Coordinates of C-alpha atoms and ligand atoms in Angstrom, one line a residue:
M28 CA -103.2 168.5 -11.0
R29 CA -99.5 170.2 -9.8
R30 CA -99.0 173.0 -11.6
G31 CA -96.0 175.4 -12.2
S32 CA -95.4 179.0 -10.6
V33 CA -92.2 181.0 -10.6
E34 CA -91.2 180.6 -7.0
L35 CA -88.1 179.3 -7.6
R36 CA -86.0 176.4 -6.6
G37 CA -82.2 174.9 -7.4
I38 CA -79.8 171.8 -6.6
H39 CA -76.1 171.7 -5.3
I40 CA -74.0 170.3 -7.8
A41 CA -70.3 169.5 -7.5
H42 CA -68.5 172.6 -9.3
N43 CA -65.2 170.5 -10.8
K44 CA -64.1 174.1 -11.7
M45 CA -60.6 172.4 -11.9
T46 CA -59.6 175.5 -14.6
A47 CA -60.6 177.8 -12.4
E48 CA -57.6 178.9 -11.6
M49 CA -55.6 179.2 -14.7
Q50 CA -54.9 182.1 -17.0
T51 CA -55.8 181.7 -20.0
T52 CA -53.7 180.1 -23.2
Q53 CA -54.0 181.4 -26.6
M54 CA -54.3 178.7 -29.9
P55 CA -52.1 177.9 -32.6
L56 CA -53.9 179.5 -35.9
P57 CA -55.9 176.3 -36.9
E58 CA -55.1 175.3 -40.5
Q59 CA -58.7 176.2 -41.4
I60 CA -61.4 177.9 -40.2
I61 CA -65.0 176.9 -41.1
L62 CA -67.8 179.5 -40.7
P63 CA -71.4 178.3 -40.2
M64 CA -73.6 180.6 -41.2
Q65 CA -75.9 180.1 -39.0
Q66 CA -74.6 180.8 -35.4
H67 CA -77.1 182.9 -33.9
V68 CA -80.9 182.9 -33.1
G69 CA -82.8 184.8 -36.1
A70 CA -81.8 184.4 -39.5
A71 CA -79.1 182.6 -41.0
C72 CA -76.7 185.0 -42.9
K73 CA -75.7 185.3 -46.0
P74 CA -71.9 184.9 -47.1
Q75 CA -70.5 187.4 -48.5
V76 CA -67.2 186.0 -50.1
R77 CA -66.6 183.4 -53.0
R78 CA -64.3 181.1 -53.4
K79 CA -60.3 182.2 -53.7
A80 CA -61.4 185.5 -52.8
H81 CA -59.3 187.1 -49.5
V82 CA -59.6 187.8 -46.4
D83 CA -58.5 189.1 -43.6
V84 CA -59.2 189.4 -39.8
G85 CA -62.2 191.5 -39.7
T86 CA -63.6 191.0 -42.4
L87 CA -67.0 190.5 -43.1
V88 CA -68.0 187.0 -44.4
G89 CA -71.6 186.3 -43.3
H90 CA -74.7 188.9 -44.0
A91 CA -78.1 188.5 -44.0
D92 CA -81.1 191.5 -44.7
A93 CA -82.7 190.8 -42.1
R94 CA -83.8 192.5 -38.6
M95 CA -83.1 189.0 -35.9
T96 CA -79.8 188.5 -37.2
C97 CA -76.3 188.9 -36.4
D98 CA -73.2 189.6 -38.9
I99 CA -70.0 187.0 -39.2
F100 CA -66.0 188.0 -39.8
S101 CA -63.6 186.6 -40.6
P102 CA -60.6 185.8 -37.7
V103 CA -58.1 185.4 -40.2
S104 CA -56.7 186.6 -43.1
G105 CA -55.8 183.9 -45.7
T106 CA -58.1 182.5 -48.7
V107 CA -61.7 180.9 -48.9
K108 CA -61.1 177.7 -50.2
Q109 CA -65.0 177.0 -50.4
V110 CA -68.5 177.4 -49.4
R111 CA -70.4 174.9 -49.0
T112 CA -73.0 173.0 -47.1
I113 CA -72.2 171.3 -42.9
H114 CA -74.3 170.1 -41.2
Y115 CA -74.7 170.1 -37.4
S116 CA -75.7 166.7 -35.0
N117 CA -78.6 167.9 -34.2
G118 CA -79.5 167.1 -37.6
W119 CA -79.9 171.2 -38.8
S120 CA -77.7 172.0 -41.5
S121 CA -76.6 175.5 -43.0
E122 CA -74.2 177.0 -45.9
A123 CA -70.8 177.5 -44.4
V124 CA -67.5 179.8 -45.5
I125 CA -63.8 177.9 -44.6
I126 CA -60.8 179.8 -45.1
E127 CA -58.0 179.0 -45.3
P128 CA -55.6 180.6 -42.8
D129 CA -51.6 182.4 -44.4
G130 CA -50.1 183.2 -41.3
E131 CA -50.1 186.7 -41.5
Q132 CA -52.9 188.1 -40.1
T133 CA -53.8 191.3 -41.5
M134 CA -56.3 193.5 -40.3
D135 CA -59.0 194.3 -42.6
A136 CA -58.0 198.1 -43.4
S137 CA -61.5 199.4 -43.1
L138 CA -61.7 198.4 -39.1
H139 CA -62.2 201.2 -37.1
R140 CA -63.2 202.4 -33.5
P141 CA -66.9 202.8 -33.4
E142 CA -67.9 206.2 -33.1
V143 CA -70.6 206.5 -29.4
N144 CA -72.0 209.6 -28.4
D145 CA -75.6 208.5 -28.0
Y146 CA -77.6 205.3 -27.2
A147 CA -79.0 204.5 -30.7
S148 CA -75.4 204.7 -32.2
L149 CA -73.8 202.2 -29.2
V150 CA -76.8 199.9 -30.3
E151 CA -75.6 201.2 -34.0
A152 CA -71.9 200.7 -33.4
V153 CA -72.5 196.9 -31.5
R154 CA -75.0 195.9 -34.1
H155 CA -71.6 195.7 -36.4
S156 CA -70.0 194.2 -33.7
G157 CA -70.8 190.5 -34.5
I158 CA -71.7 190.4 -30.6
V159 CA -74.2 188.1 -29.7
G160 CA -75.2 186.5 -26.1
L161 CA -72.1 185.0 -25.3
G162 CA -73.3 182.8 -22.3
G163 CA -74.7 180.7 -24.5
A164 CA -77.8 181.9 -25.8
G165 CA -76.9 182.9 -28.8
F166 CA -78.9 185.9 -29.6
P167 CA -78.1 189.2 -31.1
T168 CA -76.9 191.7 -28.7
W169 CA -78.1 194.6 -30.5
L170 CA -81.6 193.6 -31.3
K171 CA -81.7 193.2 -26.5
M172 CA -79.9 196.5 -26.9
D173 CA -82.8 197.8 -29.2
T174 CA -86.0 198.3 -26.8
D175 CA -88.0 201.0 -24.6
L176 CA -85.9 201.2 -22.2
S177 CA -88.3 204.6 -20.5
H178 CA -89.0 201.6 -17.8
I179 CA -86.1 199.8 -17.3
D180 CA -84.3 201.1 -14.1
T181 CA -82.0 198.0 -13.2
W182 CA -79.3 195.7 -16.2
L183 CA -77.8 193.1 -15.1
V184 CA -74.4 191.0 -15.5
N185 CA -74.7 187.9 -15.7
G186 CA -71.4 186.6 -13.9
A187 CA -73.0 183.3 -11.9
E188 CA -71.8 180.7 -14.7
C189 CA -73.3 177.7 -12.9
E190 CA -72.4 175.1 -14.7
P191 CA -69.9 173.0 -13.5
Y192 CA -66.7 172.3 -14.8
L193 CA -66.6 175.5 -17.2
S194 CA -64.7 179.3 -16.1
S195 CA -64.5 181.0 -19.0
D196 CA -66.4 183.6 -17.3
Y197 CA -65.1 183.5 -14.0
R198 CA -61.3 183.8 -16.2
E199 CA -63.0 187.1 -17.9
M200 CA -64.1 189.1 -15.1
I201 CA -60.4 188.1 -13.0
E202 CA -58.4 189.1 -16.5
R203 CA -60.1 191.9 -18.2
P204 CA -61.8 193.5 -15.7
D205 CA -61.7 196.7 -17.6
T206 CA -63.2 196.4 -20.6
L207 CA -66.2 194.6 -18.3
L208 CA -66.8 197.6 -16.2
E209 CA -66.3 199.3 -20.0
G210 CA -68.9 198.0 -21.6
I211 CA -71.4 198.9 -18.3
K212 CA -69.9 202.1 -17.8
A213 CA -70.3 203.0 -21.6
C214 CA -74.1 201.3 -21.5
L215 CA -75.5 203.3 -18.0
D216 CA -74.3 206.1 -19.6
L217 CA -76.3 206.5 -22.5
S218 CA -78.9 204.3 -21.8
G219 CA -79.4 206.1 -18.8
V220 CA -80.8 203.0 -16.9
P221 CA -79.5 203.8 -13.4
R222 CA -77.9 200.6 -12.0
S223 CA -75.9 197.9 -13.4
L224 CA -75.8 194.9 -10.9
I225 CA -73.7 192.4 -11.3
C226 CA -74.3 188.5 -10.6
I227 CA -71.7 186.3 -9.0
E228 CA -72.6 183.1 -7.3
D229 CA -70.5 182.8 -3.9
N230 CA -68.1 180.1 -5.1
K231 CA -65.4 183.2 -6.9
P232 CA -64.7 185.3 -4.3
K233 CA -61.9 186.7 -6.0
A234 CA -64.3 188.1 -8.9
I235 CA -65.9 189.9 -6.4
E236 CA -63.9 191.3 -4.6
L237 CA -61.8 192.9 -7.6
L238 CA -64.7 193.8 -9.4
R239 CA -66.5 195.2 -6.1
S240 CA -62.8 197.6 -5.4
L241 CA -62.6 198.6 -9.1
A242 CA -66.6 199.4 -9.5
A243 CA -66.2 201.3 -6.7
D244 CA -65.9 204.7 -7.2
D245 CA -69.4 204.0 -9.5
G246 CA -71.9 204.1 -7.4
R247 CA -74.5 203.3 -10.3
I248 CA -72.1 199.7 -10.4
D249 CA -72.5 196.7 -7.7
V250 CA -71.7 193.3 -7.5
F251 CA -74.4 191.2 -6.3
V252 CA -73.4 187.6 -4.9
L253 CA -75.6 184.9 -4.8
P254 CA -75.3 181.5 -3.4
A255 CA -74.2 179.4 -5.6
R256 CA -76.6 177.1 -6.8
Y257 CA -77.2 175.1 -10.1
P258 CA -79.0 177.2 -12.4
Q259 CA -79.0 180.6 -10.7
G260 CA -77.3 181.2 -13.8
A261 CA -81.2 180.9 -16.1
S262 CA -82.5 184.3 -16.6
R263 CA -85.6 183.9 -15.3
V264 CA -83.4 182.0 -11.9
I265 CA -81.3 185.0 -11.4
L266 CA -84.2 188.1 -11.6
R267 CA -86.4 186.2 -9.9
N268 CA -83.4 186.2 -6.3
V269 CA -81.8 189.4 -7.7
T270 CA -84.7 191.8 -7.7
G271 CA -87.0 189.0 -6.8
R272 CA -89.2 190.0 -9.7
S273 CA -91.2 187.5 -11.8
V274 CA -91.4 187.3 -16.1
P275 CA -95.0 187.2 -16.4
R276 CA -95.6 184.4 -19.0
G277 CA -94.9 184.8 -22.2
G278 CA -92.5 187.9 -21.2
H279 CA -89.6 188.7 -21.7
L280 CA -87.1 190.6 -19.2
T281 CA -87.2 194.3 -20.1
D282 CA -90.8 193.3 -19.2
V283 CA -90.7 193.8 -15.3
G284 CA -88.0 196.6 -16.1
A285 CA -85.0 194.3 -16.2
L286 CA -82.0 193.4 -18.6
L287 CA -79.6 190.4 -19.2
F288 CA -76.0 190.3 -20.6
N289 CA -73.6 187.2 -20.1
V290 CA -70.7 189.6 -18.5
T291 CA -67.9 188.2 -21.6
T292 CA -71.3 189.5 -23.6
M293 CA -70.9 192.8 -22.2
S294 CA -66.6 192.6 -21.7
E295 CA -66.6 192.0 -25.3
I296 CA -69.3 195.2 -26.5
G297 CA -66.4 197.2 -24.4
R298 CA -63.0 195.5 -26.0
Y299 CA -65.4 196.5 -29.4
L300 CA -65.3 200.6 -28.0
R301 CA -62.5 200.1 -27.7
D302 CA -60.5 198.3 -30.5
G303 CA -62.9 198.2 -32.8
V304 CA -62.5 194.9 -34.1
P305 CA -65.2 192.5 -34.6
L306 CA -66.1 189.5 -32.5
T307 CA -63.8 187.0 -34.0
K308 CA -62.4 184.9 -31.0
R309 CA -63.6 184.1 -27.6
R310 CA -62.6 181.9 -24.9
I311 CA -63.8 178.3 -24.2
T312 CA -62.7 176.1 -21.2
V313 CA -61.4 172.1 -22.1
M314 CA -61.9 169.9 -19.3
G315 CA -63.1 166.2 -18.7
D316 CA -61.1 163.2 -17.7
A317 CA -60.3 162.0 -21.7
I318 CA -58.0 165.8 -21.9
Q319 CA -55.0 165.9 -21.2
K320 CA -54.1 169.4 -20.4
P321 CA -57.3 171.3 -19.0
Q322 CA -57.0 174.6 -19.9
N323 CA -59.1 178.0 -20.6
L324 CA -58.3 178.4 -24.3
E325 CA -58.7 181.5 -26.1
V326 CA -59.9 180.0 -29.6
L327 CA -60.6 181.8 -32.9
I328 CA -64.5 181.2 -33.8
G329 CA -64.7 178.5 -36.5
T330 CA -61.3 176.2 -35.4
P331 CA -62.8 172.8 -35.8
I332 CA -63.3 171.1 -32.8
R333 CA -60.9 168.0 -33.7
E334 CA -57.6 170.6 -33.7
I335 CA -58.7 171.6 -29.6
L336 CA -58.8 168.7 -29.2
E337 CA -55.1 168.1 -30.0
H338 CA -53.7 170.6 -29.2
C339 CA -54.6 170.1 -25.1
G340 CA -53.8 166.7 -25.3
L341 CA -56.2 163.5 -25.2
V342 CA -55.2 160.9 -22.6
C343 CA -57.8 158.6 -24.5
D344 CA -60.5 158.4 -27.1
P345 CA -63.2 160.3 -25.5
A346 CA -66.7 158.0 -25.7
K347 CA -68.2 161.3 -25.7
V348 CA -67.1 165.2 -26.0
V349 CA -70.3 167.9 -25.5
I350 CA -70.5 170.9 -26.6
G351 CA -71.0 173.3 -23.4
G352 CA -71.9 172.3 -19.4
P353 CA -72.5 168.7 -18.6
M354 CA -76.0 169.6 -17.3
M355 CA -76.8 171.5 -20.9
G356 CA -74.3 171.0 -23.6
V357 CA -75.0 169.4 -26.2
T358 CA -73.2 166.2 -27.1
Q359 CA -71.5 166.2 -30.3
V360 CA -71.0 163.6 -32.9
E361 CA -68.9 165.9 -35.4
L362 CA -65.3 166.1 -34.5
D363 CA -64.6 168.5 -37.3
S364 CA -67.8 170.9 -36.6
P365 CA -66.6 173.9 -35.4
I366 CA -66.2 176.3 -31.9
V367 CA -69.0 179.0 -32.9
R368 CA -69.6 181.8 -31.1
A369 CA -71.8 180.6 -28.4
N370 CA -69.9 177.8 -27.4
S371 CA -68.2 178.1 -23.4
G372 CA -67.1 174.9 -22.9
L373 CA -65.8 171.8 -25.0
L374 CA -66.1 168.5 -22.2
A375 CA -64.3 165.2 -23.5
F376 CA -65.2 162.1 -21.8
S377 CA -63.6 158.6 -21.3
K378 CA -65.8 155.2 -21.7
S379 CA -66.0 154.7 -17.4
N380 CA -67.3 158.8 -16.9
V381 CA -70.3 158.2 -19.5
H382 CA -73.1 157.0 -17.8
T383 CA -75.9 154.9 -19.9
P384 CA -79.0 155.7 -18.4
H385 CA -81.1 152.8 -16.8
T386 CA -83.9 153.5 -16.6
T387 CA -86.6 152.1 -14.6
A388 CA -90.0 152.9 -13.8
C389 CA -91.6 156.6 -11.6
I390 CA -91.8 156.0 -8.4
R391 CA -93.7 158.7 -7.7
C392 CA -91.3 161.0 -4.9
D393 CA -91.7 163.7 -6.3
K394 CA -88.0 164.8 -6.6
C395 CA -88.0 166.6 -10.4
I396 CA -91.1 169.3 -8.8
D397 CA -89.3 169.9 -5.9
S398 CA -86.0 170.3 -7.8
C399 CA -87.3 172.2 -10.2
P400 CA -86.1 176.0 -10.1
I401 CA -89.4 177.3 -11.9
H402 CA -91.9 174.6 -9.9
L403 CA -92.7 173.2 -13.3
A404 CA -93.9 169.2 -12.6
P405 CA -91.6 167.4 -15.2
V406 CA -92.7 164.1 -14.4
D407 CA -96.7 165.4 -15.0
I408 CA -95.2 167.3 -18.3
Q409 CA -93.5 163.8 -19.8
K410 CA -96.5 162.3 -19.3
A411 CA -98.8 164.6 -21.1
Y412 CA -95.8 165.2 -23.8
L413 CA -96.0 161.4 -23.8
R414 CA -100.1 161.9 -24.7
R415 CA -99.5 165.1 -27.4
D416 CA -101.8 166.8 -24.3
V417 CA -101.0 169.8 -25.9
A418 CA -104.2 171.1 -23.6
E419 CA -102.1 169.9 -20.9
L420 CA -98.9 171.0 -21.7
D421 CA -100.4 174.3 -21.6
E422 CA -101.8 173.8 -18.0
L423 CA -98.6 172.9 -16.7
M424 CA -96.9 176.2 -18.2
A425 CA -94.5 173.3 -20.1
D426 CA -93.5 176.6 -22.4
L427 CA -91.6 178.2 -18.7
C428 CA -88.9 175.6 -18.3
V429 CA -85.1 176.8 -19.1
E430 CA -84.2 173.4 -19.7
C431 CA -81.7 173.4 -16.9
G432 CA -81.4 169.7 -16.6
T433 CA -82.1 169.5 -12.4
C434 CA -85.2 167.0 -13.0
S435 CA -83.3 164.4 -15.2
Y436 CA -80.3 165.0 -12.7
V437 CA -82.5 163.9 -9.6
C438 CA -84.8 161.2 -10.9
P439 CA -83.9 158.4 -9.2
A440 CA -85.4 155.9 -11.9
Q441 CA -83.4 158.2 -14.5
Q442 CA -86.2 159.4 -16.7
P443 CA -84.9 161.5 -19.7
L444 CA -87.0 164.4 -18.2
A445 CA -85.9 167.3 -19.4
Q446 CA -85.5 165.8 -23.1
S447 CA -89.5 165.3 -22.5
T448 CA -89.5 168.6 -21.2
R449 CA -87.4 170.7 -24.1
L450 CA -89.6 168.4 -26.6
A451 CA -93.3 169.4 -24.8
R452 CA -91.9 173.2 -24.5
A453 CA -91.5 172.7 -28.5
M454 CA -94.3 171.4 -28.9
L455 CA -96.4 173.9 -27.2
R456 CA -94.8 176.5 -28.3
A457 CA -95.4 175.8 -32.2
E458 CA -99.2 175.4 -31.3
Q459 CA -98.8 179.2 -29.7
R460 CA -97.4 180.2 -32.7
K461 CA -100.3 178.5 -34.7
A462 CA -102.9 180.3 -32.7
K463 CA -101.3 183.3 -32.8
R464 CA -101.0 182.9 -36.7
R465 CA -105.4 181.6 -36.2
G466 CA -105.9 184.8 -34.0
Ligands
SF4_18 S1 -85.6 171.5 -17.5 FE1 -86.8 170.2 -16.2 S2 -85.7 171.5 -14.0 FE2 -85.8 171.8 -15.6 S3 -86.7 174.2 -16.3 FE3 -87.4 172.1 -17.2 S4 -88.7 171.0 -16.2 FE4 -87.7 172.2 -14.5
SF4_19 S1 -87.9 162.2 -9.7 FE1 -88.7 160.4 -11.4 S2 -89.5 159.5 -9.9 FE2 -89.5 160.6 -8.8 S3 -91.5 161.2 -9.3 FE3 -90.2 162.8 -10.8 S4 -90.0 161.0 -12.3 FE4 -90.9 159.5 -11.0

């Protein structure tokens, strides 16, 4: 039987980062803002405002009395038009607050620069900043920080951005290195963690050079250059390739002495400590052959996808719209859905660039196994999943899948391996949770 291990691999893939050297531009105010109350890992927020209420930039709009959650703030001044349920492409639904901007962009009077003098107050500040993992994870950042740091020796900052097309993290490093370094220094100063490594793929030499020179006066901070290889930015992959450590099965990075933050997340911490304005906007890469003007665009969180596509222009009716990158992104069918905090890309493709897989029988070439970054056996996982064989999925360690899509990409038979592995992982994790509850 082929079994998974933590030895790491990956693939070379065309980068297609044509927007990388484009300065970020700002999108004008949209006609409306749609703020879903579930846009992070954890408990959904409850709306804190009612229809017809006035809000300002930074007004608290969503909050939950739970530990694993993250407050949501208004990115505009204006009037709450509706509080209603919205549905996502993946079948989920949540309440959403819909706001009509008044064009004034007045700031909420209660906003202030957070007072931070020790690590507990830093965590508390980040708790009220609305910052979640901005590389796509959406995990509440303050919760990641609220951990026992006694054995943490490395704070990794992930600037790999290995997904093709996307360049929003790269622009963050180039355009806001000051807030990035301020965030890192605050975290190191107050946590006592001795070092931070900014991890960047070697296809971003300008960012490497810039951050190396700006961090030269702080011996705790260094840039770690990684070969450009997909999925270099996956947490287990980057940890192994930078520190040589592996996360034990069922464990976390903190179990092996490391924390890992996305580069834009860390920069937002630095920015928030400076101005006290919670996260209400972010940069996304808008690209694809259906887009007239590909660009890096700063958008308000809650801006409808349709308005962004109209702003960037379309050369044809897009046959496929993807939120995120082409490898791990999610196809979006509802264009009135908004951009939320964890989204870093919006791609639109014409019919000629949309590939409909023609699946044939497995030819046992083992390419999926040879390329899986954590040495899983996707072809075996798919078979076990189709048999609903949870014990076999456990043997095959399907729960370790990082959902990178590499196996589907390399398969000559065009088997939907990544989808099967994702479903298998969910099935196995559900069984593991049930077993835990049974004790
Ligand atoms: S998606 Fe495929 S290649 Fe990526 S980790 Fe999962 S099984 Fe391996
Ligand atoms: S890559 Fe595709 S064809 Fe090759 S072993 Fe895996 S599933 Fe079979």
